[in-house]
Coordinates of C-alpha atoms and ligand atoms in Angstrom, one line a residue:
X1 CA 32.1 -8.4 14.2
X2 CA 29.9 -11.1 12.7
X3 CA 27.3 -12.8 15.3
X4 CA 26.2 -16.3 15.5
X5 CA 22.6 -17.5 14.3
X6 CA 22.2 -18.7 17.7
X7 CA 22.7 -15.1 19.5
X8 CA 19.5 -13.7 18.1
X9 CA 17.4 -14.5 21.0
X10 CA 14.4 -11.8 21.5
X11 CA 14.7 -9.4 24.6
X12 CA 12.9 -9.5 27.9
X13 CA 9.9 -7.3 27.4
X14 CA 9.5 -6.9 31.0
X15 CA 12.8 -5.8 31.1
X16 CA 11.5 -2.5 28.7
X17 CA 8.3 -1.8 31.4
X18 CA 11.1 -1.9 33.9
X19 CA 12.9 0.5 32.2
X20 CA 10.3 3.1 31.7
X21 CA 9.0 2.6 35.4
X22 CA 12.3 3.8 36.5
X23 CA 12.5 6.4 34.0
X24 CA 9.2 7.7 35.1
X25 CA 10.2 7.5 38.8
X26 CA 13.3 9.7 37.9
X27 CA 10.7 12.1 36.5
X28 CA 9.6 12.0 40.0
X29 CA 6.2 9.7 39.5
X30 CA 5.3 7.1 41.9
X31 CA 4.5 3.7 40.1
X32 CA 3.2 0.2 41.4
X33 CA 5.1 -2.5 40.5
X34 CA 3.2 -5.3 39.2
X35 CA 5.3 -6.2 36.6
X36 CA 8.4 -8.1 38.1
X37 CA 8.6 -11.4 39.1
X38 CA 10.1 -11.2 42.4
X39 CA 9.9 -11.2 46.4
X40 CA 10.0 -7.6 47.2
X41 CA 11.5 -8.8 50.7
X42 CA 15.7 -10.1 51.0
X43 CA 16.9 -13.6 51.8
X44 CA 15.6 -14.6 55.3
X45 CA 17.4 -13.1 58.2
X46 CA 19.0 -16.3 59.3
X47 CA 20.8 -16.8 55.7
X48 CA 22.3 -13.3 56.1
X49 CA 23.6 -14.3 59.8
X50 CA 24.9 -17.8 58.6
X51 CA 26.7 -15.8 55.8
X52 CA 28.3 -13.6 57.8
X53 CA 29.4 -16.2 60.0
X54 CA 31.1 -18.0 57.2
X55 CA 32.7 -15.4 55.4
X56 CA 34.6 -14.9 59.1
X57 CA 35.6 -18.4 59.1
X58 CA 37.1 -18.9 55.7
X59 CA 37.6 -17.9 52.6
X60 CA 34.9 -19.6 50.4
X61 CA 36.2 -20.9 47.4
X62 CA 35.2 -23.1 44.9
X63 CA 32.5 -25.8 45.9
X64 CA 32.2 -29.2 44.4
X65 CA 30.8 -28.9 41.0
X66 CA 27.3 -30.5 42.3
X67 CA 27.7 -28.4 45.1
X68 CA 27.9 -28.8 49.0
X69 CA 27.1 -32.0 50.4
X70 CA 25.3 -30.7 53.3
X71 CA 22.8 -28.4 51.2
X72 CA 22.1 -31.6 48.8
X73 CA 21.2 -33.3 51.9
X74 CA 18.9 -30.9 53.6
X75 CA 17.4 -30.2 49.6
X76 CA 16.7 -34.2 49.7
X77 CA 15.1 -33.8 53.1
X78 CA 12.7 -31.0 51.7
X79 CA 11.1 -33.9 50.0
X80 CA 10.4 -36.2 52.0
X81 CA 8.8 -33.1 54.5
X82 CA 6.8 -31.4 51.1
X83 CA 5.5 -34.7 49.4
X84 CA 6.5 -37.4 51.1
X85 CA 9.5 -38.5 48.5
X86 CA 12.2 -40.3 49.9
X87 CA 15.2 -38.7 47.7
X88 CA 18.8 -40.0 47.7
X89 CA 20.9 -36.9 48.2
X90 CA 23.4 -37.8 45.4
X91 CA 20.8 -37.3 43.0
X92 CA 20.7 -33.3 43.8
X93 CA 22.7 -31.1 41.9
X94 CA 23.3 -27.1 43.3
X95 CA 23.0 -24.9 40.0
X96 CA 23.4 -21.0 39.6
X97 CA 19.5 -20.8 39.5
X98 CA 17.2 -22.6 37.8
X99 CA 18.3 -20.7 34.8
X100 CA 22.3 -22.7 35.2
X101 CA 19.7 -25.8 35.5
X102 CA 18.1 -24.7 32.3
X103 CA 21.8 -24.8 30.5
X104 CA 22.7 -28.0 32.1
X105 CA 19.5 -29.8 31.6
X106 CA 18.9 -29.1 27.7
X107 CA 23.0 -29.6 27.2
X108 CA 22.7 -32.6 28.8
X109 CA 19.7 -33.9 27.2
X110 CA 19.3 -32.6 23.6
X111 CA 21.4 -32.5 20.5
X112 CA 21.7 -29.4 17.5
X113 CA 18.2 -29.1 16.3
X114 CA 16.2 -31.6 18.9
X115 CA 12.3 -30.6 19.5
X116 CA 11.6 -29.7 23.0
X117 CA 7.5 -28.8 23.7
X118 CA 7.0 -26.3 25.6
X119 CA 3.6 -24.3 26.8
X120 CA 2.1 -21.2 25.7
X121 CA 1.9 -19.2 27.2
X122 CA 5.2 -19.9 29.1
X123 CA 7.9 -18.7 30.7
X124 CA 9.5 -16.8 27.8
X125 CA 13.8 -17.8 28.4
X126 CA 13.0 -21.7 28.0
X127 CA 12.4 -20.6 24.5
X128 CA 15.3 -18.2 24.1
X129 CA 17.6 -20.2 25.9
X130 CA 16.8 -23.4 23.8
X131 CA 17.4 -21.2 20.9
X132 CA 20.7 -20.0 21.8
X133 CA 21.6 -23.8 22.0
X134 CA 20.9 -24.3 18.1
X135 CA 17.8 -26.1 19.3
X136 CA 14.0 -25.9 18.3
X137 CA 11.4 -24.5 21.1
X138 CA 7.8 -25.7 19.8
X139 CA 5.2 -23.8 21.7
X140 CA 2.1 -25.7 22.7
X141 CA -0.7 -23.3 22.7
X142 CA -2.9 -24.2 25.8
X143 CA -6.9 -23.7 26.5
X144 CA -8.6 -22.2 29.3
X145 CA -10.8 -25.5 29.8
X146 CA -7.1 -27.1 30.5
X147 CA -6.1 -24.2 32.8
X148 CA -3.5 -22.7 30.3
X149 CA -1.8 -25.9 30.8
X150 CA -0.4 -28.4 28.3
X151 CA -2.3 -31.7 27.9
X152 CA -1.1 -35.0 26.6
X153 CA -3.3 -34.7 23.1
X154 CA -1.3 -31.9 22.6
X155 CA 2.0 -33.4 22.2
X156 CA 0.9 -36.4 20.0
X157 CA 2.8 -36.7 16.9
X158 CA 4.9 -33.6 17.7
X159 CA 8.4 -35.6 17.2
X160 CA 9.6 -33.8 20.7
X161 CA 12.9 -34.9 21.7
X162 CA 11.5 -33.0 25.3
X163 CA 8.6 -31.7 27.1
X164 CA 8.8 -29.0 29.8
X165 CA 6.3 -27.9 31.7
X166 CA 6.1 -25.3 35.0
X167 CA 3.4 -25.9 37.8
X168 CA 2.7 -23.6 39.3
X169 CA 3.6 -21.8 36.0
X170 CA 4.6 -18.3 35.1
X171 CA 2.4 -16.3 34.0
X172 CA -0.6 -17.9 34.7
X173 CA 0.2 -19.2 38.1
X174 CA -1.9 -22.4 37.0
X175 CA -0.7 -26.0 38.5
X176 CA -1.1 -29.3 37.3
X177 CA -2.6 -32.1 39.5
X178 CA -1.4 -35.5 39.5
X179 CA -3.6 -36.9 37.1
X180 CA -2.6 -34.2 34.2
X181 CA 1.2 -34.1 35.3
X182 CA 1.3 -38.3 34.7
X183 CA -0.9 -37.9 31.7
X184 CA 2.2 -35.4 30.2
X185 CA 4.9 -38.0 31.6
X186 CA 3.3 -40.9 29.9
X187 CA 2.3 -39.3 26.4
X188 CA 6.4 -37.8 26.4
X189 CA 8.0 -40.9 27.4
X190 CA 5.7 -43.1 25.2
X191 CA 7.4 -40.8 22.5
X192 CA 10.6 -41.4 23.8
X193 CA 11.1 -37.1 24.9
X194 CA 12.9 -36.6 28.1
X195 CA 10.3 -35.1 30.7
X196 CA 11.4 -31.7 32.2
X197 CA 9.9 -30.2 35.3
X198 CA 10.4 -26.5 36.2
X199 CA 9.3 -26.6 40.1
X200 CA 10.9 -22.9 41.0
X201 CA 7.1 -21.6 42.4
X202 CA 6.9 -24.8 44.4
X203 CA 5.8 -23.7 48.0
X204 CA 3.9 -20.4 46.6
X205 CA 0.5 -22.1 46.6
X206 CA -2.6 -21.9 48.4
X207 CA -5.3 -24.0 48.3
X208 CA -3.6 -27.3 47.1
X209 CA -0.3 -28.6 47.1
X210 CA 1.8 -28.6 44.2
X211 CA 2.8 -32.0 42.5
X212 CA 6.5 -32.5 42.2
X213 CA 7.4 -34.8 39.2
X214 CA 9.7 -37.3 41.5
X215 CA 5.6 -38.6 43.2
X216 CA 4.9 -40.0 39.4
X217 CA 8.1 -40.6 38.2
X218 CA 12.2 -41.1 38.9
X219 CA 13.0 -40.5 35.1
X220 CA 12.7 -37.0 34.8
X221 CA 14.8 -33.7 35.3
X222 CA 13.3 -31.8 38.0
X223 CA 14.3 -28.0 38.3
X224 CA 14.4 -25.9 41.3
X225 CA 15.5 -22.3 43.1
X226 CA 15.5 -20.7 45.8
X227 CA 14.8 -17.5 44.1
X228 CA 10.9 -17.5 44.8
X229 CA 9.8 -18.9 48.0
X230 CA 13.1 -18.7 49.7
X231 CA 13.0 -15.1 48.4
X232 CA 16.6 -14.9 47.1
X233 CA 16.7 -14.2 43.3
X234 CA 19.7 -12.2 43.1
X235 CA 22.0 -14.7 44.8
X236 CA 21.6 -17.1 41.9
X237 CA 21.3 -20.3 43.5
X238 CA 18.9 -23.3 42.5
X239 CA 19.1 -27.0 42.2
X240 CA 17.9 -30.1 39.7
X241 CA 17.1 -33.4 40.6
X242 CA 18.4 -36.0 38.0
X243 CA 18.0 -39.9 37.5
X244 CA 21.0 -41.6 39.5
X245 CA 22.4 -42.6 36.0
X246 CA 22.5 -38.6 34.9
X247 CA 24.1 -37.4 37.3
X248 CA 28.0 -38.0 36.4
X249 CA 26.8 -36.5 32.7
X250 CA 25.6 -33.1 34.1
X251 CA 28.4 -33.0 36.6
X252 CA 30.7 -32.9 34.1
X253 CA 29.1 -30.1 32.1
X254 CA 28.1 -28.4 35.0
X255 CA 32.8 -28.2 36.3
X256 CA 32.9 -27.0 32.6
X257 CA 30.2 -24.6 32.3
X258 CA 30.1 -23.5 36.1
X259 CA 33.0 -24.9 38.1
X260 CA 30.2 -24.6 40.8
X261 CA 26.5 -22.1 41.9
X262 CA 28.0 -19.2 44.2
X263 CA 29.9 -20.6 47.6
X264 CA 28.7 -17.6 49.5
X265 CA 24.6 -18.2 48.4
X266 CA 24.6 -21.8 48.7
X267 CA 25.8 -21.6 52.5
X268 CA 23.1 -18.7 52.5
X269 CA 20.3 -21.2 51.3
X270 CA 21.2 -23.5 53.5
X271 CA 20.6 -21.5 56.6
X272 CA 17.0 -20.6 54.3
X273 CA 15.9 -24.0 54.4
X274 CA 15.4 -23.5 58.1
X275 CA 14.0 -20.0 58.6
X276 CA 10.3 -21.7 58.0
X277 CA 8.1 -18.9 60.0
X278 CA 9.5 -16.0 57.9
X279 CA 9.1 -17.9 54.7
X280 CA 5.4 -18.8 55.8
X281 CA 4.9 -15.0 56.9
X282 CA 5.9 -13.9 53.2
X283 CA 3.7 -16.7 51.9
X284 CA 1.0 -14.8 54.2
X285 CA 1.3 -11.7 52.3
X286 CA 1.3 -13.4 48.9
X287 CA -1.9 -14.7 50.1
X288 CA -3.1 -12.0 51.3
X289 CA -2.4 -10.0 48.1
X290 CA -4.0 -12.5 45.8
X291 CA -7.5 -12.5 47.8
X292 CA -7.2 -8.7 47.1
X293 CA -6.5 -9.3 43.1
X294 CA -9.3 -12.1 42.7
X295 CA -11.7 -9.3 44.2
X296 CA -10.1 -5.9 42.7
X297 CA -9.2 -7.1 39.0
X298 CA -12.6 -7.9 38.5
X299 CA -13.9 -4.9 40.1
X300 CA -11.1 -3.3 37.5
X301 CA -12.9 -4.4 34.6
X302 CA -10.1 -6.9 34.1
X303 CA -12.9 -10.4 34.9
X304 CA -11.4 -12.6 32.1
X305 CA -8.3 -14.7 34.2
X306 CA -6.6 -17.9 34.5
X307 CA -7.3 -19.6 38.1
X308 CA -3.9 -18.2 40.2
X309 CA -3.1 -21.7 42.4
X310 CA 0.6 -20.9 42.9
X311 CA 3.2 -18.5 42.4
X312 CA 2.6 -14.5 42.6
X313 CA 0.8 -13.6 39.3
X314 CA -2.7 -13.0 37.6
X315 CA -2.6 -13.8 33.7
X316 CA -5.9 -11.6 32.2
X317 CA -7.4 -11.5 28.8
X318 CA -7.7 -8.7 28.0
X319 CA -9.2 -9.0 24.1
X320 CA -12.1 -7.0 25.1
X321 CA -9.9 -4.1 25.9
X322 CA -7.2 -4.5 23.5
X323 CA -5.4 -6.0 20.5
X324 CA -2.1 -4.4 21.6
X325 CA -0.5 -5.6 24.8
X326 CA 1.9 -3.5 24.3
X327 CA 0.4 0.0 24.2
X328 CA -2.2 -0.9 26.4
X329 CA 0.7 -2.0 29.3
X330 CA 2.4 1.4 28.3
X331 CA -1.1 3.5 28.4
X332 CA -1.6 2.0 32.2
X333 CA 1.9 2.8 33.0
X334 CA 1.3 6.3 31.9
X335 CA -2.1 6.9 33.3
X336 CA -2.1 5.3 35.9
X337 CA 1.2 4.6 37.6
X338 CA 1.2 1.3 37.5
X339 CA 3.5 -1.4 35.4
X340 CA 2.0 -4.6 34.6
X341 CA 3.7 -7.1 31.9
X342 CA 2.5 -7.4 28.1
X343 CA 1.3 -11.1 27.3
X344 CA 4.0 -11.0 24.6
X345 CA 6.8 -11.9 26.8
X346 CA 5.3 -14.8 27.7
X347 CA 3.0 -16.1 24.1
X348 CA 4.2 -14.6 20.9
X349 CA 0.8 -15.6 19.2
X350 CA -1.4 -14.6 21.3
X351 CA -0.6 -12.5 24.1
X352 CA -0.8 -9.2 21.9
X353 CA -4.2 -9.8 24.4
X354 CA -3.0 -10.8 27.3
X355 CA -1.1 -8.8 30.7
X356 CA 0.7 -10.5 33.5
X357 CA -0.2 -9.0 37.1
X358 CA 2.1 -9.7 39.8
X359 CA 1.3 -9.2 43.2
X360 CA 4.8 -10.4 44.8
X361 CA 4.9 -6.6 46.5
X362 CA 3.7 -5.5 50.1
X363 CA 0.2 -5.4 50.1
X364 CA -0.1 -2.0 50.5
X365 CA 0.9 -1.8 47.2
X366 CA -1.2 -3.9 45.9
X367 CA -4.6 -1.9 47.5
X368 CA -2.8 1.4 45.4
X369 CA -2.7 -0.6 42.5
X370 CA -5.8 -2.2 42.3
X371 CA -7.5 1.1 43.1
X372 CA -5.4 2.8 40.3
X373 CA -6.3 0.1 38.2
X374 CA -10.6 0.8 38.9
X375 CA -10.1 4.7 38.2
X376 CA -8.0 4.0 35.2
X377 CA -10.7 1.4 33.7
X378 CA -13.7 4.1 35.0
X379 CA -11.9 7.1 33.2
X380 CA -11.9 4.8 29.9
X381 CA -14.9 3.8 30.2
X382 CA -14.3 0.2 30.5
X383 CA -16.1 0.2 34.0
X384 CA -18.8 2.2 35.4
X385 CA -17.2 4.2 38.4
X386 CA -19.1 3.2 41.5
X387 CA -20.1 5.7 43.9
Ligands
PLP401 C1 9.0 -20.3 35.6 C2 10.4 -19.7 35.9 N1 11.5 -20.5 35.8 C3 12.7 -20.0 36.0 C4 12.9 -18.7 36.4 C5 14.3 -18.2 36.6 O1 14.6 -18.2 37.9 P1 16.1 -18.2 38.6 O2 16.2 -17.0 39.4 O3 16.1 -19.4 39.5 O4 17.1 -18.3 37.5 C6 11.8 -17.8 36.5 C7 12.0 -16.4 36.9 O5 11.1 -15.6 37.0 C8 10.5 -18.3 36.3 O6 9.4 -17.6 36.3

């Protein structure tokens, strides 16, 4: 049967590591993950118990396409408590994860063939996804001096319908401050592109907070899940925050595309909102395990890396070592038990010389690793093994 132009979106390399982790498992191997982009802990305890509770009570149908009233409400709250925003509820919409914001927000926005700026390296579906719409990702390869982010001089003269960026972002798990985040917003409305904010590692950080869009700016799309700090990616549940005068447009996409996000996980994230001390002991580990990275990769022979503020990964250059991401992820995985991710998920160009670390696991995990990792480097003679 004949395929669209639009279907030939490139896989998920991660999704390949993943793949031959497991099959080296089944072979009986014990690997580190450091490769997916995920909580290794469940939806806090007091999501499961609200769940339960609800599914006695009734029989959870449909929601409202923009979702329940009361988790738009308590989402709304969230800002005024993380940056002082004072957000009217009505402009929340409850998507199934930020990936069912990604669909509503370029369907709403962009027409066949429209620009839409995007950084490299960058999360790699905003460029599949906008390709499977019949529009045009343009990657913006970022500098190290600009913290692998995008800056306004590079969008000048780009003809961008839209800009999106991510702070913290993935892979890098660099943020932008508030003087680099309104420098983007001005140069893409100044060229008339819609400004896009992907917000889903909001509340991973650790030294300074992360700067949501909505403190510079009410005409934007802000994007949002609860997979990451609330530590629920597989119930599929996220949210956008749209201009007042957006909001009627994406909910009627969203009761085409959607009908609604999942009853069941959006009474679940509801009950998250409010289970603060376990989120803030996950956020302890996370912390925990990046102290151990900044020190270890180093030690590892891996010295060349983007500074992690936010979000649960380590982005390395690795040029010194490699001009194959590829093999070199699949030698580590095979010497030494550990999956990391090749930089070309994430930057087509140039991450044949990059990996992605994550260190979302338990941080016992994350001492085997690392120390894996040194031996590996020592035995290759990348390192001198200390005594
Ligand atoms: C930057 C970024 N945005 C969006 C997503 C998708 O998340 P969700 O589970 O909310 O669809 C991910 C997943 O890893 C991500 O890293």
């Amino acid at each position: 049967m004949r395929n669209s132009t639009r279907s030939g979106v490139d896989p998920f390399i991660v999704m390949d590591v993943m793949e031959a982790a497991r099959k080296a498992e089944e072979a009986g191997r014990h690997i580190i993950h450091m490769e997916v982009g995920q909580p290794g802990t469940g939806a806090p305890k007091g999501a499961n118990e609200a769940l339960a509770k609800a599914m006695e009570q009734g029989p959870l149908g449909y929601t409202v396409a923009l979702g329940l009233p009361a988790l738009r409400q308590r989402i709304a709250r969230l800002y005024g408590d993380w940056y002082d925003v004072d957000l009217n509820p009505d402009r929340v919409v409850i998507t199934p994860g930020s990936s069912g914001g990604f669909l509503l927000t370029f369907t709403a926005l962009f027409d066949s063939r429209d620009r839409v700026g995007i950084g490299a390296p960058g999360y790699p579906s905003y460029r599949q996804i906008l390709k499977a719409l019949g529009l045009v990702p343009v990657d913006l390869p970022t500098a190290p001096e600009n913290r692998l982010q995008p800056v306004a001089e590079d969008i000048q003269g780009m003809d961008l319908k839209g800009l999106m960026v991510a702070s913290p972002a993935n892979p890098t798990g660099t943020m932008l401050d508030h003087a680099s985040m309104g420098a983007l917003i001005e140069a893409a409305q100044g060229q008339g592109a819609s400004f896009i904010s992907d917000e889903i590692y909001h509340g991973l950080e650790y030294e300074a907070k992360a700067v949501t869009a909505l403190e510079l700016t009410d005409e934007c799309y802000v994007i949002n899940s609860f997979s990451k700090y609330f530590s629920m990616t597989g119930w599929r549940v996220g949210w956008m925050v749209v201009p007042e005068d957006q909001v009627r447009v994406v909910e009627r996409i969203a009761q085409n595309m959607f009908i609604c996000a999942p009853h069941a996980s959006q009474v679940a994230a509801l009950a998250a909102m409010d289970c603060e001390d376990e989120l803030q002991a996950n956020l302890d580990v996370y912390r925990r395990n990046r102290a151990l990275m900044l020190d270890g990769l180093p030690k590892a022979g891996f010295a060349n890396i983007a500074p992690p503020d936010g979000a649960f990964y380590v982005y390395a250059d690795v040029s010194d070592l490699t001009n194959d991401s590829r093999a070199f992820a699949a030698e580590v995985l095979e010497k030494a038990g550990v999956a990391v991710t090749p930089g070309l998920d994430f930057d087509p160009q140039r991450g044949h010389t990059t990996l992605r670390f994550s260190y979302a696991r338990a941080t016992a995990d994350i001492e085997d690793g690392l120390e894996r990792l040194r031996l590996f480097m020592a035995a290759r003679g990348a390192i001198r093994e200390q005594a």
